[in-house]
Short mmCIF file of N, CA and C in Angstrom, two decimals:
data_model
loop_
_atom_site.label_atom_id
_atom_site.label_comp_id
_atom_site.label_asym_id
_atom_site.label_seq_id
_atom_site.Cartn_x
_atom_site.Cartn_y
_atom_site.Cartn_z
N UNK O 764 16.30 2.22 49.65
CA UNK O 764 15.95 3.61 49.86
C UNK O 764 15.39 4.26 49.13
N UNK O 765 16.47 4.17 47.50
CA UNK O 765 16.34 5.27 45.78
C UNK O 765 14.90 4.69 45.19
N UNK O 766 14.05 3.35 45.55
CA UNK O 766 13.13 3.32 45.31
C UNK O 766 11.71 4.00 45.67
N UNK O 767 12.32 3.73 47.41
CA UNK O 767 10.51 4.46 48.25
C UNK O 767 10.79 5.72 47.70
N UNK O 768 11.98 6.61 47.46
CA UNK O 768 11.97 7.77 47.11
C UNK O 768 11.08 8.14 45.76
N UNK O 769 11.50 7.69 45.16
CA UNK O 769 11.26 7.98 43.80
C UNK O 769 9.65 7.56 43.33
N UNK O 770 8.98 7.08 44.12
CA UNK O 770 7.76 7.04 44.19
C UNK O 770 7.31 7.72 45.17
N UNK O 771 7.07 8.20 46.23
CA UNK O 771 6.82 9.78 46.78
C UNK O 771 6.52 11.08 46.11
N UNK O 772 8.23 10.92 44.96
CA UNK O 772 8.04 12.68 44.73
C UNK O 772 6.71 12.21 43.27
N UNK O 773 6.60 10.65 43.21
CA UNK O 773 5.71 10.85 41.65
C UNK O 773 4.59 10.97 41.90
N UNK O 774 4.46 10.90 43.02
CA UNK O 774 2.87 10.55 43.80
C UNK O 774 2.34 12.04 43.94
N UNK O 775 3.51 12.93 44.31
CA UNK O 775 3.27 14.28 45.30
C UNK O 775 2.67 15.10 43.54
N UNK O 776 3.73 14.86 42.13
CA UNK O 776 3.24 15.42 41.15
C UNK O 776 2.03 15.62 40.37
N UNK O 777 1.71 17.21 40.80
CA UNK O 777 -0.21 17.88 40.47
C UNK O 777 -0.29 17.01 38.58
N UNK O 778 -1.35 16.39 38.49
CA UNK O 778 -0.94 16.88 36.66
C UNK O 778 -2.02 17.71 36.40
N UNK O 779 -1.12 17.62 34.71
CA UNK O 779 -1.01 19.37 34.44
C UNK O 779 -2.41 19.39 33.75
N UNK O 780 -2.41 20.26 33.78
CA UNK O 780 -4.46 20.85 33.41
C UNK O 780 -3.98 20.52 31.74
N UNK O 781 -5.13 20.74 31.43
CA UNK O 781 -5.34 20.71 30.01
C UNK O 781 -4.96 22.32 29.26
N UNK O 782 -5.53 22.29 27.69
CA UNK O 782 -5.65 24.11 27.88
C UNK O 782 -6.69 24.38 27.62
N UNK O 783 -7.60 23.14 27.47
CA UNK O 783 -9.09 23.74 26.77
C UNK O 783 -9.93 23.48 28.43
N UNK O 784 -8.83 22.84 29.99
CA UNK O 784 -9.70 23.33 31.54
C UNK O 784 -9.17 24.54 31.71
N UNK O 785 -7.87 24.83 31.30
CA UNK O 785 -7.36 26.29 31.42
C UNK O 785 -8.10 27.96 30.78
N UNK O 786 -8.69 27.66 29.68
CA UNK O 786 -9.39 28.40 28.87
C UNK O 786 -10.87 28.27 29.66
N UNK O 787 -11.17 26.73 29.64
CA UNK O 787 -12.50 27.23 30.20
C UNK O 787 -12.83 28.11 31.76
N UNK O 788 -11.47 28.47 32.87
CA UNK O 788 -11.28 28.47 34.00
C UNK O 788 -11.07 30.35 33.43
N UNK O 789 -11.00 30.44 33.02
CA UNK O 789 -10.25 32.23 32.24
C UNK O 789 -11.75 32.77 31.93
N UNK O 790 -11.61 32.29 31.41
CA UNK O 790 -13.83 32.36 31.05
C UNK O 790 -14.71 32.19 32.52
N UNK O 791 -14.93 31.02 32.66
CA UNK O 791 -15.23 31.19 34.16
C UNK O 791 -15.23 32.90 35.12
N UNK O 792 -13.98 32.76 34.94
CA UNK O 792 -13.35 33.93 36.41
C UNK O 792 -13.77 35.23 35.64
N UNK O 793 -13.67 35.38 34.34
CA UNK O 793 -14.72 36.42 33.12
C UNK O 793 -15.92 36.96 33.55
N UNK O 794 -17.18 35.66 33.22
CA UNK O 794 -18.00 35.89 34.08
C UNK O 794 -18.31 36.27 34.53
N UNK O 795 -17.70 35.73 35.60
CA UNK O 795 -18.14 35.80 37.20
C UNK O 795 -17.77 38.03 37.58
N UNK O 796 -16.09 38.35 37.40
CA UNK O 796 -15.89 39.55 37.10
C UNK O 796 -16.77 40.43 36.68
N UNK O 797 -17.72 40.57 35.65
CA UNK O 797 -18.34 41.09 34.06
C UNK O 797 -20.20 41.41 35.64
N UNK O 798 -20.20 40.01 35.43
CA UNK O 798 -21.53 39.90 36.92
C UNK O 798 -21.58 40.48 37.69
N UNK O 799 -20.58 40.45 38.73
CA UNK O 799 -20.28 41.74 39.27
C UNK O 799 -20.34 42.83 39.09
N UNK O 800 -19.72 43.76 38.48
CA UNK O 800 -19.13 44.86 37.46
C UNK O 800 -20.90 45.79 37.13
N UNK O 801 -21.87 44.33 36.33
CA UNK O 801 -23.24 44.47 36.17
C UNK O 801 -23.43 45.26 37.61
N UNK O 802 -23.61 44.00 38.27
CA UNK O 802 -24.21 43.87 39.07
C UNK O 802 -24.59 46.10 40.89
N UNK O 803 -23.37 46.17 40.94
CA UNK O 803 -22.65 47.37 41.35
C UNK O 803 -22.86 48.61 40.70
N UNK O 804 -22.89 48.31 39.22
CA UNK O 804 -24.02 49.16 38.66
C UNK O 804 -25.24 49.28 38.35
N UNK O 805 -25.84 48.22 38.33
CA UNK O 805 -26.94 48.38 38.14
C UNK O 805 -27.62 49.35 40.11
N UNK O 806 -26.30 49.10 41.26
CA UNK O 806 -26.69 49.72 42.34
C UNK O 806 -26.91 50.93 42.18
N UNK O 807 -26.02 51.44 41.69
CA UNK O 807 -25.76 52.59 41.69
C UNK O 807 -26.93 53.75 40.57
N UNK O 808 -27.19 52.45 39.52
CA UNK O 808 -28.38 53.73 38.65
C UNK O 808 -29.48 53.07 39.72
N UNK O 809 -29.73 52.60 40.28
CA UNK O 809 -30.51 52.30 41.68
C UNK O 809 -31.16 53.70 42.49
N UNK O 810 -29.76 54.01 43.19
CA UNK O 810 -29.83 55.34 44.14
C UNK O 810 -30.01 55.33 43.54
N UNK O 811 -29.18 56.48 42.14
CA UNK O 811 -29.76 57.38 41.21
C UNK O 811 -31.41 57.35 41.02
N UNK O 812 -32.24 56.48 40.96
CA UNK O 812 -33.05 56.42 40.48
C UNK O 812 -34.45 57.16 41.43
N UNK O 813 -34.47 56.02 42.64
CA UNK O 813 -34.79 56.34 43.80
C UNK O 813 -34.88 57.85 44.12
N UNK O 814 -33.03 58.33 44.02
CA UNK O 814 -33.15 60.47 44.19
C UNK O 814 -34.29 61.41 42.94
N UNK O 815 -33.69 60.54 42.40
CA UNK O 815 -35.70 60.90 41.36
C UNK O 815 -36.31 61.29 41.15
N UNK O 816 -36.59 60.42 41.65
CA UNK O 816 -38.20 60.13 41.95
C UNK O 816 -38.89 60.56 43.70
N UNK O 817 -37.27 61.03 44.60
CA UNK O 817 -38.19 61.11 46.12
C UNK O 817 -37.82 62.72 45.14
N UNK O 818 -37.27 63.17 44.69
CA UNK O 818 -37.23 65.02 44.35
C UNK O 818 -38.45 65.51 43.18
N UNK O 819 -38.75 64.21 42.57
CA UNK O 819 -39.87 64.82 42.32
C UNK O 819 -41.23 64.58 42.82
N UNK O 820 -41.60 64.17 43.67
CA UNK O 820 -42.49 63.52 45.16
C UNK O 820 -42.17 64.68 45.86
N UNK O 821 -41.28 65.70 46.00
CA UNK O 821 -41.52 66.86 46.65
C UNK O 821 -42.00 67.85 46.16
N UNK O 822 -41.59 68.54 44.82
CA UNK O 822 -41.91 69.23 44.66
C UNK O 822 -43.13 68.26 43.78
N UNK O 823 -44.03 67.93 43.57
CA UNK O 823 -45.35 67.26 43.36
C UNK O 823 -46.49 67.98 44.87
N UNK O 824 -45.71 67.87 45.83
CA UNK O 824 -45.82 67.66 46.89
C UNK O 824 -46.10 69.92 47.25
N UNK O 825 -45.26 69.85 47.00
CA UNK O 825 -44.31 71.59 47.11
C UNK O 825 -46.17 71.92 46.63
N UNK O 826 -46.22 71.52 44.91
CA UNK O 826 -47.18 72.48 44.07
C UNK O 826 -48.71 72.20 44.65
N UNK O 827 -48.84 70.72 45.34
CA UNK O 827 -50.29 71.33 45.88
C UNK O 827 -51.55 71.18 45.24
N UNK O 828 -51.34 70.70 44.46
CA UNK O 828 -52.31 70.45 43.19
C UNK O 828 -52.72 70.88 42.40
N UNK O 829 -51.65 72.26 42.50
CA UNK O 829 -51.55 72.97 41.11
C UNK O 829 -51.30 73.02 39.88
N UNK O 830 -51.94 73.06 38.75
CA UNK O 830 -51.73 72.11 37.51
C UNK O 830 -50.57 73.05 36.99
N UNK O 831 -50.47 74.08 36.78
CA UNK O 831 -49.53 74.55 36.15
C UNK O 831 -48.01 74.33 36.42
N UNK O 832 -48.29 75.21 38.07
CA UNK O 832 -46.67 74.12 39.03
C UNK O 832 -46.51 72.57 38.30
N UNK O 833 -47.54 71.68 38.33
CA UNK O 833 -47.22 70.26 38.18
C UNK O 833 -46.54 69.73 36.91
N UNK O 834 -47.44 71.17 36.16
CA UNK O 834 -46.90 71.22 33.97
C UNK O 834 -45.04 71.43 34.36
N UNK O 835 -45.13 72.49 34.96
CA UNK O 835 -43.95 72.66 35.27
C UNK O 835 -42.81 71.98 35.83
N UNK O 836 -42.98 71.25 37.34
CA UNK O 836 -41.99 69.90 36.74
C UNK O 836 -41.84 69.18 35.68
N UNK O 837 -42.74 68.52 35.67
CA UNK O 837 -42.91 67.83 34.48
C UNK O 837 -41.51 68.25 33.58
N UNK O 838 -41.79 69.99 33.50
CA UNK O 838 -40.97 69.83 32.47
C UNK O 838 -39.18 70.19 32.20
N UNK O 839 -39.47 70.99 34.09
CA UNK O 839 -38.30 71.36 34.59
C UNK O 839 -37.65 70.76 35.79
N UNK O 840 -37.54 69.41 35.67
CA UNK O 840 -36.97 68.51 36.69
C UNK O 840 -36.13 68.52 37.09
N UNK O 841 -35.66 68.33 35.49
CA UNK O 841 -34.13 67.53 34.62
C UNK O 841 -33.52 69.34 34.88
N UNK O 842 -33.42 70.06 34.81
CA UNK O 842 -32.49 71.02 34.43
C UNK O 842 -32.76 71.65 36.47
N UNK O 843 -33.89 71.19 37.12
CA UNK O 843 -33.73 72.11 37.99
C UNK O 843 -32.82 70.80 39.14
N UNK O 844 -33.46 69.81 38.51
CA UNK O 844 -32.32 69.08 39.46
C UNK O 844 -30.39 68.73 39.81
N UNK O 845 -30.37 69.13 37.97
CA UNK O 845 -28.67 69.56 37.74
C UNK O 845 -28.32 70.03 37.79
N UNK O 846 -28.71 71.42 37.95
CA UNK O 846 -28.41 72.73 39.08
C UNK O 846 -28.52 73.03 40.59
N UNK O 847 -29.11 71.95 41.06
CA UNK O 847 -29.12 71.91 43.04
C UNK O 847 -29.05 70.87 43.35
N UNK O 848 -28.20 69.57 42.59
CA UNK O 848 -28.10 68.71 43.94
C UNK O 848 -26.53 68.50 43.47
N UNK O 849 -25.75 68.35 44.43
CA UNK O 849 -25.21 66.82 44.71
C UNK O 849 -24.46 65.88 44.02
N UNK O 850 -23.75 64.87 44.15
CA UNK O 850 -23.63 64.08 43.78
C UNK O 850 -22.16 63.20 43.91
N UNK O 851 -21.34 62.55 45.13
CA UNK O 851 -19.96 61.67 45.74
C UNK O 851 -19.89 61.36 45.96
N UNK O 852 -19.09 60.38 45.10
CA UNK O 852 -18.36 58.71 45.67
C UNK O 852 -18.75 58.71 47.76
N UNK O 853 -19.48 57.71 48.15
CA UNK O 853 -20.21 57.36 49.57
C UNK O 853 -19.63 56.49 49.68
N UNK O 854 -17.92 55.87 50.26
CA UNK O 854 -17.77 53.92 49.91
C UNK O 854 -17.18 54.08 49.63
N UNK O 855 -17.23 52.90 48.70
CA UNK O 855 -16.19 52.33 48.03
C UNK O 855 -17.24 52.03 46.49
N UNK O 856 -18.57 51.93 46.09
CA UNK O 856 -19.26 51.77 44.46
C UNK O 856 -20.17 52.54 45.48
N UNK O 857 -20.86 53.37 46.32
CA UNK O 857 -21.57 53.09 45.91
C UNK O 857 -22.11 55.66 45.82
N UNK O 858 -22.41 56.56 45.53
CA UNK O 858 -22.79 57.92 45.62
C UNK O 858 -23.92 58.25 46.30
N UNK O 859 -23.94 59.38 46.74
CA UNK O 859 -24.21 59.61 47.77
C UNK O 859 -25.05 60.51 46.94
N UNK O 860 -26.68 61.24 46.74
CA UNK O 860 -26.81 62.50 46.11
C UNK O 860 -27.72 63.49 47.05
N UNK O 861 -27.20 64.82 46.77
CA UNK O 861 -27.59 65.54 47.94
C UNK O 861 -28.31 66.80 47.28
N UNK O 862 -29.37 67.65 48.34
CA UNK O 862 -30.13 67.96 47.20
C UNK O 862 -30.48 69.70 48.31
N UNK O 863 -30.45 70.63 46.80
CA UNK O 863 -30.38 71.76 47.92
C UNK O 863 -32.29 72.24 48.05
N UNK O 864 -33.01 72.25 48.86
CA UNK O 864 -34.18 72.40 49.36
C UNK O 864 -34.87 72.56 47.89
N UNK O 865 -34.82 74.45 49.17
CA UNK O 865 -34.89 75.40 49.10
C UNK O 865 -34.78 76.00 47.62
N UNK O 866 -33.91 75.48 46.95
CA UNK O 866 -32.97 76.53 45.69
C UNK O 866 -33.50 75.54 44.57
N UNK O 867 -34.05 74.76 45.30
CA UNK O 867 -35.04 74.19 44.21
C UNK O 867 -36.26 73.46 43.78
N UNK O 868 -37.35 73.55 44.53
CA UNK O 868 -38.50 74.49 45.12
C UNK O 868 -38.78 75.42 43.99
N UNK O 869 -37.61 76.13 45.25
CA UNK O 869 -37.70 77.76 43.66
C UNK O 869 -37.63 77.79 42.65
N UNK O 870 -36.69 76.76 42.30
CA UNK O 870 -36.65 76.74 40.40
C UNK O 870 -37.53 76.09 39.72
N UNK O 871 -37.77 75.45 40.58
CA UNK O 871 -39.58 75.03 39.78
C UNK O 871 -40.79 75.61 39.51
N UNK O 872 -40.59 76.90 40.48
CA UNK O 872 -42.18 78.36 40.00
C UNK O 872 -41.46 78.21 39.46
#
C-alpha cells in the first residue's frame, strides 16, 4: 500500500518551471499591459480630436463664409476652447467634453 501511495504523490507533483520560462511569462504579461494602456490612451486622444474637430466645424459654420471670421477661427480656436469647454471623466477610461456654445461663438468673433 505504501508503494501505491508513493507513486500517486510523485505523479501529482507539477514540474518546476525554469527561470527562463518565468521571465518569458513576465515579459509577455508586461507587453500585454502596455498594449492595453496604449489602446486606452488612443481612445482618449481620439475623443479629444473628435471634440476639437466638431468645435472647429461649428465655428466655421457660424462664420458663413466670412474670410475675417474664418481667419479668427484659425487663430483663436485653441484659446476659446480652453476658456469655454470642460472635460470630465465619463466612466472608467473615457472623458466627456462639453462646450458652452454661446460663449464659444462669442469668443470667436
